[in-house]
Amino acid sequence: NNSAGNLTRTFSLFTQHTNGNQFQTLEYGNYILTELDNEGDWGNIYQACVNANKIVKTYETANPYYGGIGRILLALNMGYATDAWGDIPFSEAFEGATGNIAPKYDTQENAIKLIQSYLDTAITDLSKAPSSNLVVPGSDDIFYNGSTTKWIKLAYGIKARYAMRLTQREGSTAAAQKALDYLQHSLTSKSDNLVATFDGGNNQSSWYAFNNQRGGYMGMGKYFIDLLNSTSDPRLPFYATTDSNNGYSGASPELPDGNTSQFGDYFAGSAATPLNIFSFSEIKFIEAEAQFRLGNTSGARTALQAAVSASLVDITGSDNTAFATNAATTVTLQNIIKQKYVALFTTSEPYNDFRRTGFPVLTPNQNSESKKIPLRLITPKSERTLNNNATIVSDFYAPVWWDN
């Protein structure tokens, strides 16, 4: 839910992958959000981290594999929190109702350092011999079935993500080199993807469940669908349904329209539709950007083509070499991020990249009061009223620290 649920839908409205046509989503598309709108997301993230922290604190010493997995899940979720809100409770958090209920806020700079530290410890834990554990994960590991190798690859992938997040703070080449160093140990194929699976019963795929319960609230965005149409992108019929004219179209923020294309089968087809949380495709996009920033145009092109190909396999089930080759012809930061924007729809990364790089170039909703796309979420009401140590931010347009 934290990885592929309400947060990603909210951000998809800002990035114009989708469009809000009714009720709350219409307000979000007009950049009207309150301190209550994402309070549930905040609570869900911290509940997940309380649970992960309990695993770490209670079992890591005797069961380092479980401790390592707990640390990776905690780091992943804290990444979502700091990307959305900036400064967050971290070093004093996760104790639950019986502990410190007013934890101090860590700066985003320190939060990212803590994320990297948690991942480093996780890699160490997961690299220990099986005999170091009283119990080792198996079928209870719903992601990787107890494969420490895959968890280690994921940890390095997240490290690369947050290395590249600091291109504006640490410098373009320094961040790029760190990312490349981490990528050498990260995901190497689709089989390494971190995938959310659903049983289709009480546990329903999050985009499907939203669309099933709130049909008509959201549809596909005009900018996104126009982009896919302009390149005859093979992913279009997987991302979107046909519209009332049997073609593909999206609605603009200024003109909500329920007759345009709706959510496609790839991410909302059924109650059991799986959703990518972290993919090999993202790894290759990070590599493409890093190589470009380091001046290696040839390496960037190779990685970019591989990234598009990996996305095609994820979304359509097969590669399209001609399309991927053409998509990688232009090796610029703008094209790398634009291709990543298409591939990583249904994750938070396009919104993070948009803020960090300014790409793709989006025109804000001209009917909105501000005519500016929000750059963050504001502090939830529960924190403002119940945590005396909270860093209160009420301005959507105040950039987070890494968006300098």
C-alpha positions as MATLAB code, in Angstrom:
seq = 'NNSAGNLTRTFSLFTQHTNGNQFQTLEYGNYILTELDNEGDWGNIYQACVNANKIVKTYETANPYYGGIGRILLALNMGYATDAWGDIPFSEAFEGATGNIAPKYDTQENAIKLIQSYLDTAITDLSKAPSSNLVVPGSDDIFYNGSTTKWIKLAYGIKARYAMRLTQREGSTAAAQKALDYLQHSLTSKSDNLVATFDGGNNQSSWYAFNNQRGGYMGMGKYFIDLLNSTSDPRLPFYATTDSNNGYSGASPELPDGNTSQFGDYFAGSAATPLNIFSFSEIKFIEAEAQFRLGNTSGARTALQAAVSASLVDITGSDNTAFATNAATTVTLQNIIKQKYVALFTTSEPYNDFRRTGFPVLTPNQNSESKKIPLRLITPKSERTLNNNATIVSDFYAPVWWDN';
ca = [
       0.000    0.000    0.000;
       2.790    2.428    0.863;
       4.696    1.549   -2.307;
       1.864    1.390   -4.828;
      -1.215    2.906   -3.234;
      -2.627    6.325   -2.418;
       0.673    8.215   -2.410;
       1.553    7.082   -5.915;
      -1.935    7.944   -7.165;
      -1.677   11.426   -5.653;
       1.717   12.010   -7.238;
       0.476   10.672  -10.589;
      -2.007   13.561  -10.631;
       0.823   16.055  -10.136;
       2.882   14.449  -12.926;
      -0.182   14.249  -15.217;
       0.044   10.515  -15.752;
      -3.550   10.532  -14.529;
      -6.246   13.149  -14.149;
      -8.710   13.829  -11.372;
     -12.257   13.964  -12.682;
     -14.401   13.904   -9.536;
     -14.372   14.642   -5.819;
     -11.012   14.588   -3.979;
      -8.939   13.722   -7.019;
     -10.385   16.717   -8.852;
      -9.256   18.918   -5.964;
      -5.788   17.343   -5.972;
      -5.537   18.076   -9.697;
      -6.311   21.693   -8.851;
      -3.543   21.561   -6.229;
      -5.942   21.796   -3.308;
      -4.810   19.537   -0.478;
      -5.279   19.860    3.249;
      -3.266   18.622    6.208;
      -5.762   15.739    6.510;
      -5.587   14.418    2.952;
      -2.384   12.380    3.321;
      -2.536   11.741    7.048;
      -3.462    8.118    6.367;
      -0.362    7.681    4.203;
       1.816    9.073    6.973;
       0.218    6.737    9.507;
       0.566    3.694    7.254;
       4.250    4.379    6.648;
       5.012    4.752   10.324;
       2.959    1.695   11.271;
       5.005   -0.307    8.775;
       8.201    1.077   10.278;
       7.104    0.342   13.846;
       6.623   -3.284   12.773;
       9.911   -3.443   10.858;
      11.763   -1.844   13.762;
      10.320   -4.429   16.163;
      11.691   -7.201   13.963;
      15.104   -5.519   13.943;
      15.277   -4.815   17.661;
      13.828   -8.134   18.820;
      15.315  -10.653   16.401;
      18.319   -9.224   14.564;
      20.979  -10.534   16.958;
      19.903  -14.166   16.730;
      18.393  -13.938   13.247;
      20.388  -11.447   11.160;
      18.564  -12.400    7.939;
      15.249  -11.263    9.426;
      16.970   -8.187   10.828;
      18.376   -7.354    7.410;
      14.990   -7.698    5.722;
      13.406   -5.532    8.414;
      16.037   -2.844    7.910;
      15.513   -2.796    4.133;
      11.741   -2.452    4.485;
      12.183    0.295    7.061;
      14.648    2.156    4.819;
      12.333    1.826    1.816;
       9.399    3.293    3.744;
      11.443    6.089    5.299;
      12.466    6.969    1.752;
       8.829    7.436    0.812;
       8.303    9.634    3.877;
      11.285   11.927    3.426;
      10.718   12.285   -0.327;
       7.146   13.417    0.332;
       7.533   15.478    3.515;
      11.210   16.420    3.810;
      12.271   16.424    7.469;
      10.764   13.438    9.295;
      10.963   11.572   12.614;
      13.594    8.845   12.193;
      16.358    8.471   14.776;
      13.894    8.707   17.707;
      10.879    7.126   15.969;
       9.227    3.672   15.761;
       8.813    3.023   19.487;
       5.026    2.861   19.391;
       2.516    4.111   21.936;
       4.549    2.890   24.920;
       7.688    4.749   23.875;
       8.578    8.233   22.695;
       5.407    9.597   21.120;
       6.945   12.986   20.324;
      10.138   12.087   18.458;
      12.340   14.845   17.127;
      12.473   15.462   13.388;
      15.641   14.575   11.521;
      16.631   16.807    8.644;
      16.210   15.248    5.223;
      19.969   15.224    4.856;
      20.296   13.102    7.991;
      17.283   10.950    7.058;
      19.009    9.934    3.818;
      22.231    9.213    5.710;
      20.228    6.987    8.055;
      18.595    5.221    5.094;
      22.036    4.456    3.687;
      23.274    3.305    7.097;
      20.311    0.962    7.582;
      20.945   -0.519    4.144;
      24.658   -0.999    4.871;
      23.849   -2.886    8.061;
      21.233   -4.938    6.220;
      23.797   -5.961    3.608;
      26.172   -7.032    6.383;
      23.412   -8.997    8.137;
      22.294  -10.743    4.958;
      25.874  -11.611    3.981;
      26.418  -13.716    7.114;
      26.439  -17.495    6.972;
      23.106  -19.295    7.386;
      24.513  -20.858   10.551;
      24.508  -17.380   12.121;
      20.706  -17.593   12.284;
      18.524  -19.602   14.618;
      15.827  -19.445   11.935;
      16.141  -18.471    8.268;
      13.389  -16.974    6.096;
      11.575  -19.193    3.622;
       8.013  -19.180    2.343;
       7.130  -16.572    4.991;
       9.171  -14.135    2.875;
       6.402  -13.147    0.449;
       8.776  -11.231   -1.827;
      11.904  -13.335   -2.326;
      11.150  -16.667   -0.635;
      14.157  -16.328    1.642;
      16.735  -15.423   -1.022;
      19.329  -13.301    0.753;
      21.012  -12.686   -2.606;
      17.931  -10.918   -3.950;
      17.467   -8.874   -0.770;
      21.096   -7.726   -0.973;
      20.571   -6.710   -4.604;
      17.515   -4.718   -3.558;
      19.452   -2.970   -0.774;
      22.100   -1.861   -3.279;
      19.360   -0.710   -5.652;
      17.806    1.513   -2.998;
      21.265    2.845   -2.152;
      21.728    3.787   -5.822;
      18.315    5.491   -5.858;
      19.247    7.711   -2.922;
      22.744    8.375   -4.211;
      21.209    9.781   -7.394;
      18.681   11.743   -5.341;
      21.550   14.026   -4.283;
      22.668   15.268   -7.704;
      21.898   18.833   -6.649;
      23.452   18.527   -3.195;
      26.566   16.392   -3.647;
      27.225   17.379   -7.227;
      26.279   15.666  -10.443;
      29.410   13.563  -10.958;
      29.889   12.589   -7.306;
      26.316   11.358   -7.010;
      26.562    9.550  -10.329;
      29.745    7.708   -9.393;
      28.294    6.571   -6.082;
      25.190    5.310   -7.873;
      27.286    3.356  -10.382;
      29.320    1.791   -7.585;
      26.139    0.541   -5.906;
      24.594   -0.620   -9.177;
      27.381   -3.132   -9.691;
      25.804   -5.209   -6.917;
      22.135   -4.573   -7.660;
      19.251   -6.071   -9.657;
      20.347   -7.866  -12.835;
      17.055   -9.052  -14.361;
      13.276   -9.047  -14.081;
      13.505  -12.001  -11.704;
      15.038   -9.642   -9.108;
      12.084   -7.202   -9.184;
      10.406   -6.422   -5.873;
       6.769   -7.140   -6.691;
       3.624   -6.670   -4.625;
       1.310   -9.640   -5.118;
      -2.355   -9.875   -4.134;
      -4.682  -12.810   -3.545;
      -7.652  -11.036   -5.131;
      -9.870  -11.629   -2.102;
      -9.642   -9.393    0.934;
      -6.129   -8.497   -0.206;
      -6.809   -6.630   -3.460;
      -4.444   -4.931   -5.870;
      -4.395   -1.302   -4.781;
      -5.009    0.507   -8.102;
      -7.760   -1.967   -9.010;
      -9.382   -1.631   -5.586;
      -9.422    2.154   -5.845;
     -10.863    2.079   -9.361;
     -13.425   -0.552   -8.411;
     -14.629    1.378   -5.371;
     -14.308    4.880   -6.823;
     -14.945    4.406  -10.516;
     -14.842    7.670  -12.452;
     -12.816    9.535   -9.847;
      -9.664    9.305  -11.964;
      -8.744    8.635  -15.574;
      -5.640    8.860  -17.703;
      -3.855   12.182  -18.140;
      -3.639   14.027  -21.457;
       0.090   14.726  -21.332;
       0.925   11.070  -20.682;
      -1.419    9.604  -23.285;
      -0.401   12.191  -25.907;
       3.232   11.258  -25.303;
       2.511    7.546  -25.762;
       0.420    8.222  -28.870;
       3.144   10.378  -30.432;
       5.651    7.515  -30.391;
       3.222    4.621  -31.013;
       4.394    3.244  -27.698;
       3.638   -0.508  -27.368;
       2.776    0.017  -23.700;
      -0.199    2.279  -24.463;
      -2.920   -0.417  -24.636;
      -1.575   -1.939  -21.414;
      -1.557    1.363  -19.562;
      -4.931    2.615  -20.795;
      -8.312    1.487  -22.077;
      -9.784    2.881  -25.272;
     -11.949    5.957  -24.934;
     -15.551    6.519  -26.084;
     -14.292    6.967  -29.659;
     -12.319    3.711  -29.598;
      -9.018    5.572  -29.513;
      -6.691    6.640  -26.729;
      -6.996   10.020  -25.062;
      -6.468   11.645  -21.712;
      -8.035   14.523  -19.853;
      -6.166   17.696  -18.966;
      -6.306   19.143  -15.436;
      -8.301   22.084  -16.793;
     -10.905   19.890  -18.552;
     -11.901   16.803  -16.528;
     -13.530   14.240  -18.801;
     -14.785   10.792  -17.846;
     -15.085    9.733  -21.505;
     -11.330    9.584  -22.045;
      -9.137    6.511  -21.508;
      -9.317    4.835  -18.111;
      -6.868    2.679  -16.129;
      -5.483   -0.218  -18.178;
      -5.143   -3.894  -17.324;
      -1.410   -3.738  -16.635;
      -1.894   -2.052  -13.264;
      -5.657   -2.197  -12.596;
      -6.943   -5.190  -14.521;
      -8.086   -7.380  -11.664;
      -8.123   -7.734   -7.910;
      -5.012   -9.919   -8.190;
      -2.967   -7.712  -10.557;
       0.647   -7.577   -9.269;
       2.438   -4.224   -8.992;
       6.139   -3.488   -9.285;
       7.645   -1.785   -6.256;
      11.278   -1.734   -7.398;
      12.362   -2.974  -10.803;
      15.384   -3.852  -12.912;
      14.128   -1.195  -15.308;
      14.683    1.494  -12.663;
      18.223    0.227  -12.117;
      19.060    0.650  -15.798;
      17.541    4.149  -15.868;
      19.691    5.144  -12.884;
      22.694    3.729  -14.729;
      21.802    5.655  -17.892;
      21.574    8.932  -15.982;
      24.778    8.248  -14.063;
      26.712    7.412  -17.223;
      25.368   10.551  -18.909;
      26.371   12.739  -15.976;
      29.863   11.233  -16.115;
      30.165   12.005  -19.821;
      29.890    8.432  -21.078;
      27.347    8.876  -23.868;
      27.812    5.377  -25.288;
      27.317    3.732  -21.903;
      24.297    5.927  -21.241;
      22.711    4.924  -24.543;
      23.276    1.212  -23.884;
      21.784    1.468  -20.399;
      18.853    3.569  -21.633;
      17.962    1.027  -24.307;
      18.190   -1.767  -21.730;
      15.957    0.236  -19.372;
      13.255    0.695  -22.003;
      13.511   -2.966  -23.005;
      13.130   -4.061  -19.378;
      10.057   -1.860  -19.055;
       8.540   -3.320  -22.227;
       9.047   -6.834  -20.864;
       7.469   -5.862  -17.527;
       4.451   -4.179  -19.070;
       3.764   -5.950  -22.383;
       5.427   -9.297  -21.702;
       8.007   -8.995  -24.497;
      10.772   -6.745  -25.773;
      10.536   -4.571  -28.878;
      14.127   -3.989  -29.958;
      13.317   -1.468  -32.678;
      11.228    0.667  -30.333;
      13.792    0.502  -27.506;
      16.623    1.391  -29.874;
      14.724    4.378  -31.216;
      13.784    5.529  -27.704;
      17.484    5.574  -26.780;
      18.662    7.448  -29.879;
      18.768   10.827  -28.140;
      21.065   10.705  -25.138;
      20.173   13.726  -23.031;
      19.089   14.078  -19.435;
      15.686   15.209  -20.675;
      15.146   12.071  -22.768;
      16.464    9.722  -20.072;
      14.053   11.155  -17.522;
      11.197   11.263  -20.052;
      11.669    7.576  -20.844;
      11.843    6.824  -17.117;
       8.647    8.830  -16.622;
       6.868    6.472  -19.033;
       8.364    3.285  -17.620;
       7.906    3.881  -13.896;
       4.293    5.017  -13.909;
       2.505    3.679  -10.784;
       5.584    4.383   -8.639;
       6.660    7.593   -6.901;
       9.866    7.965   -8.898;
       8.513   10.109  -11.772;
       7.402   12.747   -9.247;
      10.772   12.639   -7.495;
      12.603   12.940  -10.814;
      10.355   15.791  -11.959;
      11.229   17.782   -8.863;
      14.925   16.908   -9.026;
      15.497   17.514  -12.747;
      12.564   19.554  -14.041;
      11.726   16.836  -16.574;
       9.423   16.123  -18.196;
       8.446   19.724  -18.806;
       4.860   19.913  -17.590;
       2.408   22.798  -17.850;
       0.685   23.277  -14.481;
      -3.092   23.390  -14.260;
      -3.909   26.852  -15.566;
      -7.234   26.876  -13.730;
      -5.538   26.400  -10.382;
      -5.033   29.350   -8.078;
      -1.255   28.962   -7.964;
      -0.574   27.648  -11.477;
       2.330   25.755   -9.901;
       2.723   22.008   -9.415;
       3.178   21.164   -5.703;
       6.712   20.269   -4.657;
       5.899   18.340   -1.487;
       3.176   17.300    0.939;
       2.448   19.387    4.018;
       2.740   18.263    7.622;
      -0.192   16.028    8.683;
      -2.543   17.485   11.276;
      -1.791   14.725   13.800;
       1.872   15.748   13.848;
       1.096   19.441   14.043;
      -1.244   18.990   16.996;
       0.284   16.051   18.880;
       4.050   16.226   18.377;
       5.628   19.275   19.992;
       8.901   18.429   18.235;
       7.395   18.437   14.741;
       8.867   20.581   11.986;
       5.704   22.165   10.594;
       5.556   22.861    6.865;
       2.341   24.271    5.429;
       3.635   25.394    2.023;
       3.272   22.912   -0.876;
       5.750   24.915   -2.886;
       8.640   24.892   -0.438;
      11.072   22.390   -2.010;
      12.473   19.541    0.055;
      16.192   19.693    0.865;
      17.422   17.537   -2.029;
      15.362   19.617   -4.476;
      17.703   22.573   -4.139;
];
